[in-house]
Tab-separated table of N, CA and C in Angstrom:
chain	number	residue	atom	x	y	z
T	1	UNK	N	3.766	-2.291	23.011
T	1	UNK	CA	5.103	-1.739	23.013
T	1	UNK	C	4.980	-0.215	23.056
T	2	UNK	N	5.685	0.169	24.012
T	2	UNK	CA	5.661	1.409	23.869
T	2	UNK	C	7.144	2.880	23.296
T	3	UNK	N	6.505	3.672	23.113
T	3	UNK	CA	7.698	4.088	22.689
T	3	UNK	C	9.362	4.077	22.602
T	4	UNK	N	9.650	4.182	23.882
T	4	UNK	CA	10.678	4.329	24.356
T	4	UNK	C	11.266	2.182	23.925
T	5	UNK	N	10.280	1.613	24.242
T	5	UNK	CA	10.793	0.010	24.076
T	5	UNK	C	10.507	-0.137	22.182
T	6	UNK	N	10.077	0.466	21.463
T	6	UNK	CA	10.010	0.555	20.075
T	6	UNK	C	11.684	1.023	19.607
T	7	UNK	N	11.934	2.285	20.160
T	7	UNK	CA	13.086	2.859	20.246
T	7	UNK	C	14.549	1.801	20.095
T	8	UNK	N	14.076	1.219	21.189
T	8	UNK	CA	15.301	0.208	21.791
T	8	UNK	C	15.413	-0.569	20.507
T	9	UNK	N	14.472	-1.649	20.475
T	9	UNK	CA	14.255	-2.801	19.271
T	9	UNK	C	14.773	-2.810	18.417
T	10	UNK	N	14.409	-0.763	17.795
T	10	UNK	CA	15.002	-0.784	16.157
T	10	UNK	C	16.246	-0.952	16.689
T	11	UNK	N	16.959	0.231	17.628
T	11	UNK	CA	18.400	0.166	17.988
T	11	UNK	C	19.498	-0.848	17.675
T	12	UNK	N	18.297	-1.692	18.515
T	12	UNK	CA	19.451	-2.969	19.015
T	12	UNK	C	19.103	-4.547	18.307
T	13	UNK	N	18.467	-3.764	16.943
T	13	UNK	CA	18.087	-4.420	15.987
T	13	UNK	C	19.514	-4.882	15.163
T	14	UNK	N	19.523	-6.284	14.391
T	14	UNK	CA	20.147	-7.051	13.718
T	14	UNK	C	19.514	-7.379	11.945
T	15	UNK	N	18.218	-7.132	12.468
T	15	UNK	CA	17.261	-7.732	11.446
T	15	UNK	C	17.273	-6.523	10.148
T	16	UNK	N	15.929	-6.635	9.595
T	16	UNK	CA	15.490	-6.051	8.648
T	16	UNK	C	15.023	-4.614	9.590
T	17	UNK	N	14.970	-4.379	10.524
T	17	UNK	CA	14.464	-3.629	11.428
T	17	UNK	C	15.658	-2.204	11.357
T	18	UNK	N	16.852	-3.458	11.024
T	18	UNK	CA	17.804	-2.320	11.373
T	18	UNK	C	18.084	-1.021	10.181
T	19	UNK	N	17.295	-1.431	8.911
T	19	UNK	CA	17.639	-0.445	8.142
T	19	UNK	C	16.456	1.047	8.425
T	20	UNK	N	15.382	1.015	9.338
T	20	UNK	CA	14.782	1.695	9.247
T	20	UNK	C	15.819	3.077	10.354
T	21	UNK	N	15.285	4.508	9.176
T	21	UNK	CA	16.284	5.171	9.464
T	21	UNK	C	15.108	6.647	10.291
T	22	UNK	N	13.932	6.067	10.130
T	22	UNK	CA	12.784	7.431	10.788
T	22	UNK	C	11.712	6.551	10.450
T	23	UNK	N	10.464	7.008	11.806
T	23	UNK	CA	9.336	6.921	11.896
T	23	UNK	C	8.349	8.247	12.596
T	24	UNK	N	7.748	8.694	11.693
T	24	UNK	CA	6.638	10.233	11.793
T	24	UNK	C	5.585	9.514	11.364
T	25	UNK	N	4.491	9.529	12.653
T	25	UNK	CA	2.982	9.325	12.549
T	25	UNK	C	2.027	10.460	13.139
T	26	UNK	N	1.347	10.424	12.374
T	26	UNK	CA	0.523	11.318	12.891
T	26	UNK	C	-1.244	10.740	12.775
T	27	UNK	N	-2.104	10.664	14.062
T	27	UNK	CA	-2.827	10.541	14.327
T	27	UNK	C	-4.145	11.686	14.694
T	28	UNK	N	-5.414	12.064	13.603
T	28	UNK	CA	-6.151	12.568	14.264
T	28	UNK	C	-5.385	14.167	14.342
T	29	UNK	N	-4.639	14.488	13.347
T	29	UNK	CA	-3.846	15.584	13.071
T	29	UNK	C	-2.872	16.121	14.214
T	30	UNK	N	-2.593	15.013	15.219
T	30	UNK	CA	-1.485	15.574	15.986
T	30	UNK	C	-0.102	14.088	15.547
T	31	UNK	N	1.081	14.679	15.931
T	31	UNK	CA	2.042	13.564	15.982
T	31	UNK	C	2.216	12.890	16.997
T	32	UNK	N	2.227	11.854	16.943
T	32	UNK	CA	2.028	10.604	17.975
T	32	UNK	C	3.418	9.789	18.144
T	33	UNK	N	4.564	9.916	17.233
T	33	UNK	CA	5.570	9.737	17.369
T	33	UNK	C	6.785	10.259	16.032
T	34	UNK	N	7.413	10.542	16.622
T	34	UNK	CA	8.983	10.885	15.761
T	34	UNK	C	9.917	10.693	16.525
T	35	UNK	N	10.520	9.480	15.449
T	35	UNK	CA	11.547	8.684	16.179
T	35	UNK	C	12.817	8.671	14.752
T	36	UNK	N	13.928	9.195	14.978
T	36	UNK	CA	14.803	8.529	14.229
T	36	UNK	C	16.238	8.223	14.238
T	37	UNK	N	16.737	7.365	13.638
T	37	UNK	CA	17.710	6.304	13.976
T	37	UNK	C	19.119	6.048	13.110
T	38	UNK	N	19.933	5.856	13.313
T	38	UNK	CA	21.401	6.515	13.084
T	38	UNK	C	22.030	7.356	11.756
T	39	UNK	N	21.539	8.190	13.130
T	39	UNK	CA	22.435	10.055	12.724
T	39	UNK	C	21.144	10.895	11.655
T	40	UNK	N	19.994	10.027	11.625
T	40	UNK	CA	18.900	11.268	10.924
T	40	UNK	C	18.520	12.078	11.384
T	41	UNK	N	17.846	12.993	11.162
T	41	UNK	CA	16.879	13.757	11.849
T	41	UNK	C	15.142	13.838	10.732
T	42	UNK	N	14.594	14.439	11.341
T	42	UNK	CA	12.789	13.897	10.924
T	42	UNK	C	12.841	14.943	9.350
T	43	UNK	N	13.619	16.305	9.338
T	43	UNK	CA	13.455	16.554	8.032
T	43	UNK	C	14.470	15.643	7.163
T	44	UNK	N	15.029	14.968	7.486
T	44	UNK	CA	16.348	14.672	6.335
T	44	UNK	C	14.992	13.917	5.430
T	45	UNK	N	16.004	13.794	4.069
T	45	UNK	CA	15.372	13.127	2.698
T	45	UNK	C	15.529	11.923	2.659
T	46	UNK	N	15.000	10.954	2.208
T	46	UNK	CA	15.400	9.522	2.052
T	46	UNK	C	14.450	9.026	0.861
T	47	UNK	N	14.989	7.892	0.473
T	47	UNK	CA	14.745	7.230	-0.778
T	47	UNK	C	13.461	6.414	0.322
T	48	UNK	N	12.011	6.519	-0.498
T	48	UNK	CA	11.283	5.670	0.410
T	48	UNK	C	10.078	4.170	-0.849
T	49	UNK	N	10.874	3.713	-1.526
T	49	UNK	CA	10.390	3.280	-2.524
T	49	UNK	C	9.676	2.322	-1.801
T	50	UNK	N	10.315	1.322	-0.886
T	50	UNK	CA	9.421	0.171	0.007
T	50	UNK	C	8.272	0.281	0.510
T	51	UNK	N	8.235	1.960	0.919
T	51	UNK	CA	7.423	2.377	2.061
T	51	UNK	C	6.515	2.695	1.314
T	52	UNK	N	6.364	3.313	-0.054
T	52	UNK	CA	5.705	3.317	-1.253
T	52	UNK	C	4.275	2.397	-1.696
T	53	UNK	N	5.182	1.235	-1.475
T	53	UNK	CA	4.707	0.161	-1.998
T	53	UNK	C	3.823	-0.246	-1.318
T	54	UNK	N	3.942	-0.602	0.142
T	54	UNK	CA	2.885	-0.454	1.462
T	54	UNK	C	1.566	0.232	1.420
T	55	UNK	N	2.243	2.074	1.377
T	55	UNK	CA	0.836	2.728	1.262
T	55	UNK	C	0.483	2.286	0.342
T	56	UNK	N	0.650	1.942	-1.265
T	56	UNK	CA	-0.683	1.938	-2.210
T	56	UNK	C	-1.229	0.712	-1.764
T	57	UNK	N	-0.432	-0.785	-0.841
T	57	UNK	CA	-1.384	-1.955	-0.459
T	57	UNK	C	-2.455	-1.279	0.092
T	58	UNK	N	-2.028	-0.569	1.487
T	58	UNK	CA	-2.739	-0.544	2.188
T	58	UNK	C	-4.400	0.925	1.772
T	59	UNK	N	-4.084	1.139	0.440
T	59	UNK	CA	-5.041	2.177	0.027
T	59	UNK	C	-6.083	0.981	-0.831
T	60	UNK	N	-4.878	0.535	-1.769
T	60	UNK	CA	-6.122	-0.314	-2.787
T	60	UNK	C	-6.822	-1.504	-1.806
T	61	UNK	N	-6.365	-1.645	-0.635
T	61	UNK	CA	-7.168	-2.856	0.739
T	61	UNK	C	-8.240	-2.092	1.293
T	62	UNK	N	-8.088	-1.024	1.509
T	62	UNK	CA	-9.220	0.480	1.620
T	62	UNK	C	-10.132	0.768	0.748
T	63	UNK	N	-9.471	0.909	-0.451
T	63	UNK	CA	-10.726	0.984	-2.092
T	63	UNK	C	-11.579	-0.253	-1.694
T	64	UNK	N	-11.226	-1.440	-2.004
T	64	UNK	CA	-11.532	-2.235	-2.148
T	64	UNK	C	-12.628	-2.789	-0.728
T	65	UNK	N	-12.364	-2.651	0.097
T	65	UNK	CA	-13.076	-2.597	1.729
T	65	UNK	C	-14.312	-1.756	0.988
T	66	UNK	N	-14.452	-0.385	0.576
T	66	UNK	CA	-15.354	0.767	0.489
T	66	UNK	C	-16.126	0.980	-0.633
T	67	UNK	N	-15.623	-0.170	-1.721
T	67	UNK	CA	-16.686	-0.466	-2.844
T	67	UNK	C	-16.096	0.515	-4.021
T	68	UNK	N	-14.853	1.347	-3.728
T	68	UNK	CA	-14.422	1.987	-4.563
T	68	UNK	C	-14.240	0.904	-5.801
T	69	UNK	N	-13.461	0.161	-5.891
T	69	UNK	CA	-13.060	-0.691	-6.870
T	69	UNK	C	-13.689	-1.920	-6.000
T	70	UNK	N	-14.045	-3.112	-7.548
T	70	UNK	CA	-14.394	-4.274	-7.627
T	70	UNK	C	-13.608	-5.619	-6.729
T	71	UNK	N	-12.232	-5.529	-7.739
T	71	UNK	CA	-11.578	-6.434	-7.046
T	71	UNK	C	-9.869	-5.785	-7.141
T	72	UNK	N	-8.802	-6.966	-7.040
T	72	UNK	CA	-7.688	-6.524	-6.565
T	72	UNK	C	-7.033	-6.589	-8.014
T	73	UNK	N	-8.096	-7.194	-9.133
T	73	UNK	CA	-7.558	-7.574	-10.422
T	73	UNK	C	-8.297	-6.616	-11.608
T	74	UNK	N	-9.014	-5.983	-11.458
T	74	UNK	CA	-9.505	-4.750	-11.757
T	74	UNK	C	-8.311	-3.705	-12.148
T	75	UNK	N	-8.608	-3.692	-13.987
T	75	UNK	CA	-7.829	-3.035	-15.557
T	75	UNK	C	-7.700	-1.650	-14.448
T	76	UNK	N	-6.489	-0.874	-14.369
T	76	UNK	CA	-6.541	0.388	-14.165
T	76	UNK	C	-7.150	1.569	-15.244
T	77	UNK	N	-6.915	0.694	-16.202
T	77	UNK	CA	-7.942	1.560	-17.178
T	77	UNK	C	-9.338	1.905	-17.265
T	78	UNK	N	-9.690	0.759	-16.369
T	78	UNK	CA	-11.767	0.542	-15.923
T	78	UNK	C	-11.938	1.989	-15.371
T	79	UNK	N	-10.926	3.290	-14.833
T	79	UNK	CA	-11.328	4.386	-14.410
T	79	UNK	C	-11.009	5.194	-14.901
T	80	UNK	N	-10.530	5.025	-15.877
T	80	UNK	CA	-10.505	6.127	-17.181
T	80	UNK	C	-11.773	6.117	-18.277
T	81	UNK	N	-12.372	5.186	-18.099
T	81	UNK	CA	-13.527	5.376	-19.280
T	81	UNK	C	-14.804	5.385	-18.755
């Protein structure tokens, strides 16, 4: 999919798709897309608690890949002492 058909999707989205209100990626320290969707613009503020929740999956799936941490059930306290 490419941009412009990413664009459309959210648009003419019904779904869960439709609440997304901006997407800023950046790849390899350049931006690779900024896209956003009714009436934002890329600085506005938004509540991003969902999106939150994602990055730390997708960090502690990273720890965990790299031997940082043991397992997914591993005391957060095991790195304090």
């Amino acid at each position: 999919m490419n941009k412009e058909q990413l664009h459309r999707y959210i648009s003419e989205s019904t779904g869960n798709e439709s609440n997304i209100c901006q997407i800023y990626s950046i790849k390899d320290g350049e931006v690779v897309l900024d896209d956003c969707w009714h009436g934002f613009k890329t600085l506005d503020a938004m509540n991003v608690n969902s999106v939150t929740k994602g990055i730390m999956a997708l960090l502690a799936g990273i720890a965990l890949d790299k031997g940082f941490i043991q397992n997914l059930d591993q005391k957060v306290m095991d790195f304090f002492f």
